[in-house]
Structures are given as structure tokens and as C-alpha cells.
Tab-separated table of C-alpha atoms in Angstrom:
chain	number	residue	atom	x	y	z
A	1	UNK	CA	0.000	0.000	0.000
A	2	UNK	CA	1.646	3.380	-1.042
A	3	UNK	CA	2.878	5.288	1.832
A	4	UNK	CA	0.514	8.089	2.817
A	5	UNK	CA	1.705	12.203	1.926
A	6	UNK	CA	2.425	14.126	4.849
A	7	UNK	CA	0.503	17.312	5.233
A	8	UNK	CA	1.339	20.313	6.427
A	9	UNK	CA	-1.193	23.264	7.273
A	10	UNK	CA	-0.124	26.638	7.522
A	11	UNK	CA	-1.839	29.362	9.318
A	12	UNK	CA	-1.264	33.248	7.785
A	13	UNK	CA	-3.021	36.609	7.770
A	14	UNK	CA	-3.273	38.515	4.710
A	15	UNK	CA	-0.250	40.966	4.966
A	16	UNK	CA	3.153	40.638	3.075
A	17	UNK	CA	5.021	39.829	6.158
A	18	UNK	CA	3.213	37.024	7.191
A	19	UNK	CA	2.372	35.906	4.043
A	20	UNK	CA	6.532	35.990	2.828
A	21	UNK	CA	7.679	33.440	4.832
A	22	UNK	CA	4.818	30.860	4.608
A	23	UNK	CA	5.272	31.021	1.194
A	24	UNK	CA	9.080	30.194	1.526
A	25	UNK	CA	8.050	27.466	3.417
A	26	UNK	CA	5.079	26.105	1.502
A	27	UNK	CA	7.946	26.053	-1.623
A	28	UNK	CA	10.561	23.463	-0.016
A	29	UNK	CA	7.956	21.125	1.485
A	30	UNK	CA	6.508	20.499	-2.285
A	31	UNK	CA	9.650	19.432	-3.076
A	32	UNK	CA	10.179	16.997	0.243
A	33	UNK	CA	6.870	15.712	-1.419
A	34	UNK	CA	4.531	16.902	0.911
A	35	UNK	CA	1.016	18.311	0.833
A	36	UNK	CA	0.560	21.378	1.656
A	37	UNK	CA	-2.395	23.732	2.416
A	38	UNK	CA	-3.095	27.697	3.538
A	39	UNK	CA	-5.329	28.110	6.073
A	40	UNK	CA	-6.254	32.073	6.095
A	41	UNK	CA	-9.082	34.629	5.317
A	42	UNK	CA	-10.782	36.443	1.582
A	43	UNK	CA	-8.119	39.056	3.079
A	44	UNK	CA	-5.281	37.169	3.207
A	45	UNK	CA	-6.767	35.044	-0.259
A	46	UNK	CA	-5.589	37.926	-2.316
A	47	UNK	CA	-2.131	37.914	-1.118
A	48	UNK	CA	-1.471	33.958	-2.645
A	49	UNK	CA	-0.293	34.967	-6.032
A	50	UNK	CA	3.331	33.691	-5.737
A	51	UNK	CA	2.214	30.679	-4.130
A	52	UNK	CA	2.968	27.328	-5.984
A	53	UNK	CA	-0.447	26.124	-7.663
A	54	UNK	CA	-0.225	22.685	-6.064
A	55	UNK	CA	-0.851	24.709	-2.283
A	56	UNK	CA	-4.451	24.467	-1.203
A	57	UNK	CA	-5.841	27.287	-0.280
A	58	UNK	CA	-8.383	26.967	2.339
A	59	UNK	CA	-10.643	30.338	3.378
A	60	UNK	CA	-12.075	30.551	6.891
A	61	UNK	CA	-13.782	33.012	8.942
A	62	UNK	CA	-12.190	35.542	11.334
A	63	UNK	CA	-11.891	38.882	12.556
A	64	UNK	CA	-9.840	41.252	14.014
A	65	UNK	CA	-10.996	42.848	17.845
A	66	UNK	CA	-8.984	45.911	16.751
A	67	UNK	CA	-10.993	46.982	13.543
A	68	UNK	CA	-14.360	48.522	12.626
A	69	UNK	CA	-17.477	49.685	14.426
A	70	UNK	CA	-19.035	48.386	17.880
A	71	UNK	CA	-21.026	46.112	15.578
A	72	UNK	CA	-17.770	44.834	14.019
A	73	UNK	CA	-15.662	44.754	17.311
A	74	UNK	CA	-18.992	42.559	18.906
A	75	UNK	CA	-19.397	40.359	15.683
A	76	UNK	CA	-15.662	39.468	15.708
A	77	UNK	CA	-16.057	37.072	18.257
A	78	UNK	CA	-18.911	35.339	17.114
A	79	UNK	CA	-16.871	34.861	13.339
A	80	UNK	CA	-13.505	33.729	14.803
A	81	UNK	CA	-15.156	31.041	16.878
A	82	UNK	CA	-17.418	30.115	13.860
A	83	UNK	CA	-14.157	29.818	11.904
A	84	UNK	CA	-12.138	27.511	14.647
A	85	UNK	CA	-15.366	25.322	14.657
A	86	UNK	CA	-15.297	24.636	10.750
A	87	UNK	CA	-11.498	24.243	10.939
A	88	UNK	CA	-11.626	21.952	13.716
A	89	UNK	CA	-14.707	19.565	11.517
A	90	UNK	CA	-11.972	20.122	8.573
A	91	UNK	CA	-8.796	19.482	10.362
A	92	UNK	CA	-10.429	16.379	11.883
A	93	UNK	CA	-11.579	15.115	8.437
A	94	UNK	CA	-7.737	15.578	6.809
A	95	UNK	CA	-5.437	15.038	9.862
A	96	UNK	CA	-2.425	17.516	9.116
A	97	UNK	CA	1.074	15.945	10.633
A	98	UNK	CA	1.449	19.501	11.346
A	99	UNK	CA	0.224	23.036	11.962
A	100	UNK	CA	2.652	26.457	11.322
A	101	UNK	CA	1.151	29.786	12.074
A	102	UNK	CA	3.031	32.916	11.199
A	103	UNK	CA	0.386	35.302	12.334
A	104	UNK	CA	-2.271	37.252	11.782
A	105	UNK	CA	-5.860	37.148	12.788
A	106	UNK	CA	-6.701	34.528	9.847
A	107	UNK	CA	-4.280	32.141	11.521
A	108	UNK	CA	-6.277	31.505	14.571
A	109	UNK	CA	-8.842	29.007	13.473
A	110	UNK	CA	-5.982	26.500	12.031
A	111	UNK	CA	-4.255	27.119	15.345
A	112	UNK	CA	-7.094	27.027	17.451
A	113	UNK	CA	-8.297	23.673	16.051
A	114	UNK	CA	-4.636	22.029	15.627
A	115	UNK	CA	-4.307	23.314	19.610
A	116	UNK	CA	-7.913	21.848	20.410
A	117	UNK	CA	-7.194	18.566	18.433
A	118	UNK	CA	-3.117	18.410	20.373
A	119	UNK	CA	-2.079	18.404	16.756
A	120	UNK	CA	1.932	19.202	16.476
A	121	UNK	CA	1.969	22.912	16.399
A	122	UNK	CA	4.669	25.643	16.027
A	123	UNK	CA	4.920	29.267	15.240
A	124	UNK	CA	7.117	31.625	12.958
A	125	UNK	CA	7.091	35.439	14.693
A	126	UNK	CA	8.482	37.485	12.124
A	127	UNK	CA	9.286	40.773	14.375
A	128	UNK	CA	11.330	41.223	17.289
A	129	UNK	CA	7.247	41.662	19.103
A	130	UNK	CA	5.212	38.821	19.430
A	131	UNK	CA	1.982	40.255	17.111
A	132	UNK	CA	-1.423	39.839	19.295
A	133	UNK	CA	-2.402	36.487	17.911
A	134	UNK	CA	1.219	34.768	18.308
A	135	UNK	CA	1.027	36.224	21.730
A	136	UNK	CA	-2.505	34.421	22.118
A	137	UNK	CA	-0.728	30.735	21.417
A	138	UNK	CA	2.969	31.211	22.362
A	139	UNK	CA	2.167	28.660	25.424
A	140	UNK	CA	0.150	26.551	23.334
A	141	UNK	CA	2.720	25.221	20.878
A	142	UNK	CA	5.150	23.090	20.776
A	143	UNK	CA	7.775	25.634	19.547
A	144	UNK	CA	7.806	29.480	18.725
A	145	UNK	CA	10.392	30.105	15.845
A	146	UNK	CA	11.514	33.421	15.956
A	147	UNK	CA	12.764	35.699	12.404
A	148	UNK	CA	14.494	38.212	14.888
A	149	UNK	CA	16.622	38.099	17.575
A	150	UNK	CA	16.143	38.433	20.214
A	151	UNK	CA	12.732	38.514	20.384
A	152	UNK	CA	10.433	39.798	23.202
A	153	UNK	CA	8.938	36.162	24.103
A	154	UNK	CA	6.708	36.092	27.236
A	155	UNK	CA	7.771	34.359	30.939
A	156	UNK	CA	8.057	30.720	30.331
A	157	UNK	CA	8.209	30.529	26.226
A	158	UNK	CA	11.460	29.741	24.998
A	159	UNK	CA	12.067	30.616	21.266
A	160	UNK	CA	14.053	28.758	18.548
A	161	UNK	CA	15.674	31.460	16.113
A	162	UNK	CA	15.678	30.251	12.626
A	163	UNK	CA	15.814	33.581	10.991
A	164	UNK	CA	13.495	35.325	8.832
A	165	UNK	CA	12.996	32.964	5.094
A	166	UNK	CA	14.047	35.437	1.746
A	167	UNK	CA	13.586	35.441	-1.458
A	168	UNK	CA	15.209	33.511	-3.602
A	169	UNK	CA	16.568	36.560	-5.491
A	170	UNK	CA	17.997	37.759	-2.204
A	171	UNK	CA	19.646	34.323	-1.172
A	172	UNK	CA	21.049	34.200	-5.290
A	173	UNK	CA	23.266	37.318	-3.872
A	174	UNK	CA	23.848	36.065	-0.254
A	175	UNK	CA	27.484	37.943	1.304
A	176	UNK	CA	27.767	39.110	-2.608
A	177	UNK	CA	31.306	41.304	-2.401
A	178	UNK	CA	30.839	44.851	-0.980
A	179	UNK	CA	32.625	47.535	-2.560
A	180	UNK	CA	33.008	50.047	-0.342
A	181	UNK	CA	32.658	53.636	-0.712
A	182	UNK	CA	35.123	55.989	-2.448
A	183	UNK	CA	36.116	58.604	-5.298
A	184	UNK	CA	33.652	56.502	-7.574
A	185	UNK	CA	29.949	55.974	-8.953
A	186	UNK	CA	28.321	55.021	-5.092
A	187	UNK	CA	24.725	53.834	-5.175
A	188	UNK	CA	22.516	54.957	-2.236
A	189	UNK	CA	19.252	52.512	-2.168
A	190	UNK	CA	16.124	54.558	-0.244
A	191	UNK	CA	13.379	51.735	0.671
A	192	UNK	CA	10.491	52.758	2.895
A	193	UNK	CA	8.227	50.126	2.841
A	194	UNK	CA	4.850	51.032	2.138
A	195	UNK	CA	3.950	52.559	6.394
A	196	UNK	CA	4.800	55.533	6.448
A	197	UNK	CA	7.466	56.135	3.831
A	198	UNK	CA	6.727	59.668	3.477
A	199	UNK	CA	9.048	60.834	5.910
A	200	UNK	CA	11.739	59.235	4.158
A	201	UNK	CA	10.781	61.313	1.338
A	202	UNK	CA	10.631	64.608	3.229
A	203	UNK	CA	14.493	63.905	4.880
A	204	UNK	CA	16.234	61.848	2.520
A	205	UNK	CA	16.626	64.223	-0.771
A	206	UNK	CA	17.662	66.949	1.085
A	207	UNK	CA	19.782	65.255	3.295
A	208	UNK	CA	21.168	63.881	-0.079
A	209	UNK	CA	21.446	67.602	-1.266
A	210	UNK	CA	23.680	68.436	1.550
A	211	UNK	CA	26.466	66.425	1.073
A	212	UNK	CA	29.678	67.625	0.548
A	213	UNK	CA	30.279	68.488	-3.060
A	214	UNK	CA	33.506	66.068	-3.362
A	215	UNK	CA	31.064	63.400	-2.058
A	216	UNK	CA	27.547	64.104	-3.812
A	217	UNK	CA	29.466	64.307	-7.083
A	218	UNK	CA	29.762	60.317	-7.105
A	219	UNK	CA	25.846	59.540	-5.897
A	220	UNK	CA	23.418	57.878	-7.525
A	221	UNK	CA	19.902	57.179	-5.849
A	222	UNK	CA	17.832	54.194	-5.746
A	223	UNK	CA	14.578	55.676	-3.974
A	224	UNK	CA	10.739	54.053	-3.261
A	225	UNK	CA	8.350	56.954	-2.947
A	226	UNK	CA	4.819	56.586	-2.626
A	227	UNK	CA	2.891	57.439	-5.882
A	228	UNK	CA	1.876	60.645	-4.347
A	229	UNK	CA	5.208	61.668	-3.067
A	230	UNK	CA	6.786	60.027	-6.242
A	231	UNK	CA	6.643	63.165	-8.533
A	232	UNK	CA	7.993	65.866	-6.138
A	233	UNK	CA	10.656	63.292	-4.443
A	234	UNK	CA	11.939	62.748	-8.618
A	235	UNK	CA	12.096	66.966	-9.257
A	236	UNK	CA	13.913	67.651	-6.227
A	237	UNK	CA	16.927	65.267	-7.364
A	238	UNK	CA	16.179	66.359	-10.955
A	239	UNK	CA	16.678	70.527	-9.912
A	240	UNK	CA	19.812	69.541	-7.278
A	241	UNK	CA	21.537	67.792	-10.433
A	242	UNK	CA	21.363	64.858	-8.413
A	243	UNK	CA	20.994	61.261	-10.473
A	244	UNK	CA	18.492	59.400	-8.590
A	245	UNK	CA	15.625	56.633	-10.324
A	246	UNK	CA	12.634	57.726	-8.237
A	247	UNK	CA	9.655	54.392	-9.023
A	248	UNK	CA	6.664	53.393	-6.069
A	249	UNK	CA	7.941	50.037	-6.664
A	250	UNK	CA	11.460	48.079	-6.919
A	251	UNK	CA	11.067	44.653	-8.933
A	252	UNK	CA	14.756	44.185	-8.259
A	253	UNK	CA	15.596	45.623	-5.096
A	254	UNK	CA	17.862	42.936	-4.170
A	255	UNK	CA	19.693	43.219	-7.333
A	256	UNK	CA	19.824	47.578	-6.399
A	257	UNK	CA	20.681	46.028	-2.673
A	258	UNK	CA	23.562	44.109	-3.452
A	259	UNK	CA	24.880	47.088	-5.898
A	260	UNK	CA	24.623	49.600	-3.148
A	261	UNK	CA	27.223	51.090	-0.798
A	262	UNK	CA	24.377	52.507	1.230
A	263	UNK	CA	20.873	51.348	2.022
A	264	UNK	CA	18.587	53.895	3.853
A	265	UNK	CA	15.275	52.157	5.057
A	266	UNK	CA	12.488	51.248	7.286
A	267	UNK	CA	13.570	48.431	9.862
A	268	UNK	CA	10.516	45.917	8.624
A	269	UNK	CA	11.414	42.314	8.888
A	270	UNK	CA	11.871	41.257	5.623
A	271	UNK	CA	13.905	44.813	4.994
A	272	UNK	CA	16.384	43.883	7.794
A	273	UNK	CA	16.226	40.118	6.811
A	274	UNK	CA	17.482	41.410	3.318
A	275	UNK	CA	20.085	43.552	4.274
A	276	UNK	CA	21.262	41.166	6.661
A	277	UNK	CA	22.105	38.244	4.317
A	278	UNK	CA	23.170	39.949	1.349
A	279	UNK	CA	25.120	42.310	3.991
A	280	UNK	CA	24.980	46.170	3.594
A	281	UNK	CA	25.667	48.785	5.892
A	282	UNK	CA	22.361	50.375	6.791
A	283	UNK	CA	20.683	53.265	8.039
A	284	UNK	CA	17.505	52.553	9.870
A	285	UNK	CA	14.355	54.555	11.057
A	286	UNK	CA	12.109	52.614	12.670
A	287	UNK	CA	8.679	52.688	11.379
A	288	UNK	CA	6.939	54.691	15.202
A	289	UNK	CA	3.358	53.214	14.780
A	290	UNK	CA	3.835	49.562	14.320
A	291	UNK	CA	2.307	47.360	16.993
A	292	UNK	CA	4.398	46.683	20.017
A	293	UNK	CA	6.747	49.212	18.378
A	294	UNK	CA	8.438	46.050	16.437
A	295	UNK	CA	10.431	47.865	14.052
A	296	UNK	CA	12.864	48.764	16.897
A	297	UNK	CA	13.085	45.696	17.975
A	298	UNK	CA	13.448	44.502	14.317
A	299	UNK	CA	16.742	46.940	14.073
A	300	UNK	CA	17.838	46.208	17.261
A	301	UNK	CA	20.250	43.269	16.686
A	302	UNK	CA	21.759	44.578	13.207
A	303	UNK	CA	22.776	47.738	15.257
A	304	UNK	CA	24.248	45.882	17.844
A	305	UNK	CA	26.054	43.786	15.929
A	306	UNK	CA	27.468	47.007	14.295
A	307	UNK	CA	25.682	46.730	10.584
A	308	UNK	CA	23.364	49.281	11.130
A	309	UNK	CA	22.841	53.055	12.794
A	310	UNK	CA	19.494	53.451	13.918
A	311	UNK	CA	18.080	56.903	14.083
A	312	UNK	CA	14.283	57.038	16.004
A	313	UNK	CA	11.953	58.845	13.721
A	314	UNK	CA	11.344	61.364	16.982
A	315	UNK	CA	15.220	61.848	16.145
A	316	UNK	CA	15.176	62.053	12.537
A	317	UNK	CA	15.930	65.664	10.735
A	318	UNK	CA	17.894	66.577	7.585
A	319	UNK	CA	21.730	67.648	9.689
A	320	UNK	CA	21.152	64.638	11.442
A	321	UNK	CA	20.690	62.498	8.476
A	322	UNK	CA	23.612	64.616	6.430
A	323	UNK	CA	25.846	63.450	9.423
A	324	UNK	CA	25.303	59.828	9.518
A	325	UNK	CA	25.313	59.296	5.708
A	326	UNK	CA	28.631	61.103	5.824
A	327	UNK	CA	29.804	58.867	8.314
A	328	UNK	CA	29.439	55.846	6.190
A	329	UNK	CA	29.943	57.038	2.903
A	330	UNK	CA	33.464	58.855	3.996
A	331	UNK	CA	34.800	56.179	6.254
A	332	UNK	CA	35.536	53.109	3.568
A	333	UNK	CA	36.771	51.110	6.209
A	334	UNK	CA	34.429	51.492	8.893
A	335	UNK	CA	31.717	50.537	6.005
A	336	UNK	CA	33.298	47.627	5.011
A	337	UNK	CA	33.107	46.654	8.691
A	338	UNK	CA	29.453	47.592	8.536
A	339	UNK	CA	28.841	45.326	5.676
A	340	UNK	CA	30.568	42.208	7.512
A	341	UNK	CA	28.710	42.717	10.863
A	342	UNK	CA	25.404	42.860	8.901
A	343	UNK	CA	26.597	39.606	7.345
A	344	UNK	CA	27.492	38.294	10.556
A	345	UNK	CA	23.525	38.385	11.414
A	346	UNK	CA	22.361	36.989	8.118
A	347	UNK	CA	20.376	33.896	8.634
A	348	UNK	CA	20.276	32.299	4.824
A	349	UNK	CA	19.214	29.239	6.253
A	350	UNK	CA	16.445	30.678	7.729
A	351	UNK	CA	13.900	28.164	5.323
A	352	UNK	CA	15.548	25.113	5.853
A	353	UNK	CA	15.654	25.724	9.502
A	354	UNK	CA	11.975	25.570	9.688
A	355	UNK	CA	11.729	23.031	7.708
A	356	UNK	CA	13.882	21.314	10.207
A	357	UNK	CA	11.445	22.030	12.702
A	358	UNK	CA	8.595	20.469	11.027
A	359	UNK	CA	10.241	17.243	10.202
A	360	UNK	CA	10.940	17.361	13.704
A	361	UNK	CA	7.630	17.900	14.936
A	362	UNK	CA	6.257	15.415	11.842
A	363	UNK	CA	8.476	12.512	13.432
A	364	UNK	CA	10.564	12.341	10.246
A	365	UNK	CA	14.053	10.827	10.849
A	366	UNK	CA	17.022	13.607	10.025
A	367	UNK	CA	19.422	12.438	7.461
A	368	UNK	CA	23.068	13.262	8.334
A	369	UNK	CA	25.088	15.615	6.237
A	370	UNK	CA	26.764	13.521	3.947
């Protein structure tokens, strides 16, 4: 009798940075041959374009507490249990060997039902924060895999860090050779992310502006503006002679990444996951308004480790940014040192780490290294 497929459920809400990883992970366990399925809401539905094809996508029901009217905030309730109900009448039906949430209201009724059913369980946390619903399970799973570290874990959870999963773009150019700055063509990459990027559009230009004439003679600018911040951002260079590609949207920002001497950006996960394994030096400015204030946490072990220079957005202003640009871009040495401690916190691995944990949940024997 053939042997039956292993299946693995995973559990994400409908944002990029949830969505990221599980797909990095949904990709490998194909090609170990197993099943795999999606557990998450119409929200998170629209996000499954890069997924393989063979990945079933399963909607459910839920809600978030933190959204929408007193109606809404009193219906939410009512819909996530609804949705850990059906999941637990589905997950009963199709046994999964296991059950990875990485976030997310959406994830809850997989995890609810996979913790109501003692199914093997784990978590991915992408930020250096627990988010509310990892929070909500963290001491009902059998491990909590952590993208940052070191991440804020509450008393009595232990965490496992794996790293954050990239792209496979960003892993081709993994620790790619850093030129460092000098009397030459020097890229400066501006990424915001798509929170609250304006500001980096208000400081960054005329920081740029400002830079000694010996330097600014050799910059060229790689910078994500919003589309409504896109067309002034692109005339400011244009009128300060400055030769900067202004777009809402890099295709190949880890191509631009790994080209760059300089990479000024928001501390998301993925962002600091990127810079971190193909290993730039960094500026950083913490995105104020994310939950749990994660994006500090996010930049927090990239500036320890000396690959980054984190400036709080309360902190942020034009001389400010003039000075620490300069630092970088007029100390060749200390930026080469940047780019090798930012290495030094690149986790490449990250994917195959989790998948690691899986098998290990799953009960599947580890091969040695051969």
C-alpha cells in the first residue's frame, strides 16, 4: 500500500510579512513531497499569487478585535469562533502531521483547532514583538520560531531562532562582495516600505542635497516613494543635479541592494532580513506606529552587531541624516566593517531551519550531512 503524503497546514493573515515566509516554506515542502495547504481569510486570499499552484488554499472566517465599528468589534467574536469550529470539523476530516502559524488574525482558526485537536503545532514570529495572535498561542505550541533576535517572548516561552525565510533573489546574492565607498559611482538605495514612507521622502533628498560636493558628485539614488510623493521626491533630485531613479515600486531591489554602498530604510522584517544576508551597511528609522513598536526591535540586533545606525523617527531631521550618511559614505573602512557585521547576522538558512522544525515535529528521521 503506497505510503501516505504528509501534510502540512499553515496558518497566515493577509499581509506581506506574514504571508513571505509561509510562502518560503510552503515552496521546499513540495519538493520533500509533501502536501501542503493555507489556512487564512478572503483578506489574506488575495495575497497567494506567488504561491505554488499545487498549495491548497483553504478560506475561513475571522476577525480582528482591533478593527471597525461596535457592531464589528462585537461580531468578531462570534466569526472567529465560527471559523475555529469549521477548521476543527476540517482538520479532523484531513489530519495535518502539522500546523505552522506565522500570524495574523486569519491564523487563529488552524491554530485554534490544531491546539484543540493536540495536533503538532509551532509558530514563525516574524518581528522582534510577538503580534497579538502569536502572543494568544505562544504557550500553546510546541515551539515558537523566531525571524528576529532576540525577540520579546513572554515568561516561560522559549524561542528557537531560525531567521526570517528570503527570497530567492535575495539568497542568489547572499554575502555578494561589498565595494566600499570611495572617489567613484556610489549607489545609495532609499526603501520605505509602504507605512509611512513619506518621511523618508521629506528627509532623505535633502539630506542627499547636503552632502559635501567632493562626495555628492559620485551619488546615484535608488529611492521608493509613494505614488503621491513620487513626482515631487523625482524633481527635487532632478533641480539639485542629483541622479536618482525615483519608481513606487522596486522589482529588483535585491539586485539595487547588493549594488549599493548605502541602504537607507524602514527596519521591517523582511527589509532587515534582506540587508542582513546579502550584507549592507544600513541606516535605519524605525517605522513609530507599528504594533508593540516592532520595528525597533526589528533593528535592534543589526545595530548591535554594528551593521546598522538606527536613528528614532522622533530623532530624525535633515543635519542629522547629512551626518550619519557622511559617516558611512566617507569612512571606507568602517563601512566595510558595517557590511561584515550585517553579514554576521544573516540567517540564509532561515527556510531550511523551519523546515527542520517540522520534520521534527512530523516525526521524520534527520538524514546526516553527507
Amino acid at each position: 500500500m503506497a505510503e501516505r503524503q504528509r501534510l502540512l497546514v499553515i496558518a497566515a493573515g493577509g499581509t506581506g510579512g506574514h504571508m513571505f515566509p509561509a510562502q518560503a516554506l510552503a515552496e521546499v515542502m513540495l519538493r520533500k513531497g509533501w502536501r501542503v495547504k493555507l489556512s487564512t481569510d478572503a483578506r489574506g486570499a488575495r495575497y497567494t499569487g506567488g504561491f505554488p499552484h499545487s498549495v491548497e488554499i483553504e478560506q475561513v472566517s475571522s476577525a480582528t478585535t482591533a478593527r471597525g465599528g461596535i457592531v464589528g468589534k462585537l461580531a468578531a467574536p462570534l466569526r472567529i469562533l465560527g471559523g475555529v469550529l469549521s477548521a476543527t470539523w476540517r482538520t479532523k476530516r484531513d489530519r495535518p502531521d502539522v500546523v505552522v502559524g506565522f500570524g495574523g488574525y486569519p491564523a487563529i482558526p488552524a491554530m485554534g483547532a490544531a491546539w484543540l485537536l493536540k495536533l503538532p503545532r509551532m509558530l514563525h514570529e516574524q518581528n522582534g514583538v510577538l503580534g497579538r495572535v502569536n502572543q494568544i498561542f505562544s504557550k500553546r505550541v510546541d515551539v515558537v520560531a523566531c525571524g528576529t533576535w532576540p525577540t520579546e517572548l513572554p515568561e516561560g516561552v522559549e524561542g528557537v531562532h531560525t531567521g526570517n525565510p528570503v527570497r530567492g533573489a535575495v539568497l542568489e546574492r547572499a554575502g555578494s562582495g561589498y565595494i566600499a565607498p570611495g572617489e567613484y559611482p556610489m549607489s545609495v538605495l532609499v526603501i520605505g516600505g509602504s507605512q509611512g514612507a513619506r518621511v523618508l521622502s521629506d528627509v532623505v533628498p535633502a539630506a542627499i542635497a547636503e552632502l559635501p560636493v567632493d562626495m555628492l558628485q559620485y551619488v546615484r539614488v535608488s529611492h521608493q516613494a509613494r505614488d503621491e510623493d513620487g513626482e515631487r521626491v523625482a524633481k527635487f533630485y532632478a533641480e539639485h543635479g542629483i541622479a536618482a531613479d525615483v519608481q513606487p515600486f522596486f522589482h529588483d531591489v535585491p539586485r539595487r541592494m547588493s549594488e549599493a554602498q548605502l541602504v537607507i530604510s524602514r527596519s521591517g522584517a523582511s527589509s532587515v532580513a534582506d540587508i542582513s544576508v546579502i550584507g549592507r551597511p544600513a541606516i535605519l528609522i524605525p517605522y513609530p506606529h507599528a504594533a508593540g513598536d516592532h520595528q525597533s526591535a526589528n533593528a535592534r540586533g543589526l545595530a548591535e552587531a554594528g551593521g546598522a545606525i538606527v536613528i528614532p523617527e522622533s530623532q530624525l531631521s535633515v543635519e542629522v541624516m547629512v551626518e550619519q550618511i557622511v559617516s558611512v559614505l566617507g569612512n571606507p573602512q568602517g563601512a566595510n566593517l558595517m557590511a561584515q557585521a550585517a553579514l554576521s547576522v544573516g540567517k540564509p538558512e532561515a527556510t531550511e531551519e523551519l523546515v527542520t522544525l517540522v520534520e521534527q515535529l512530523a516525526g521524520v528521521e534527520q538524514q546526516e550531512p553527507g
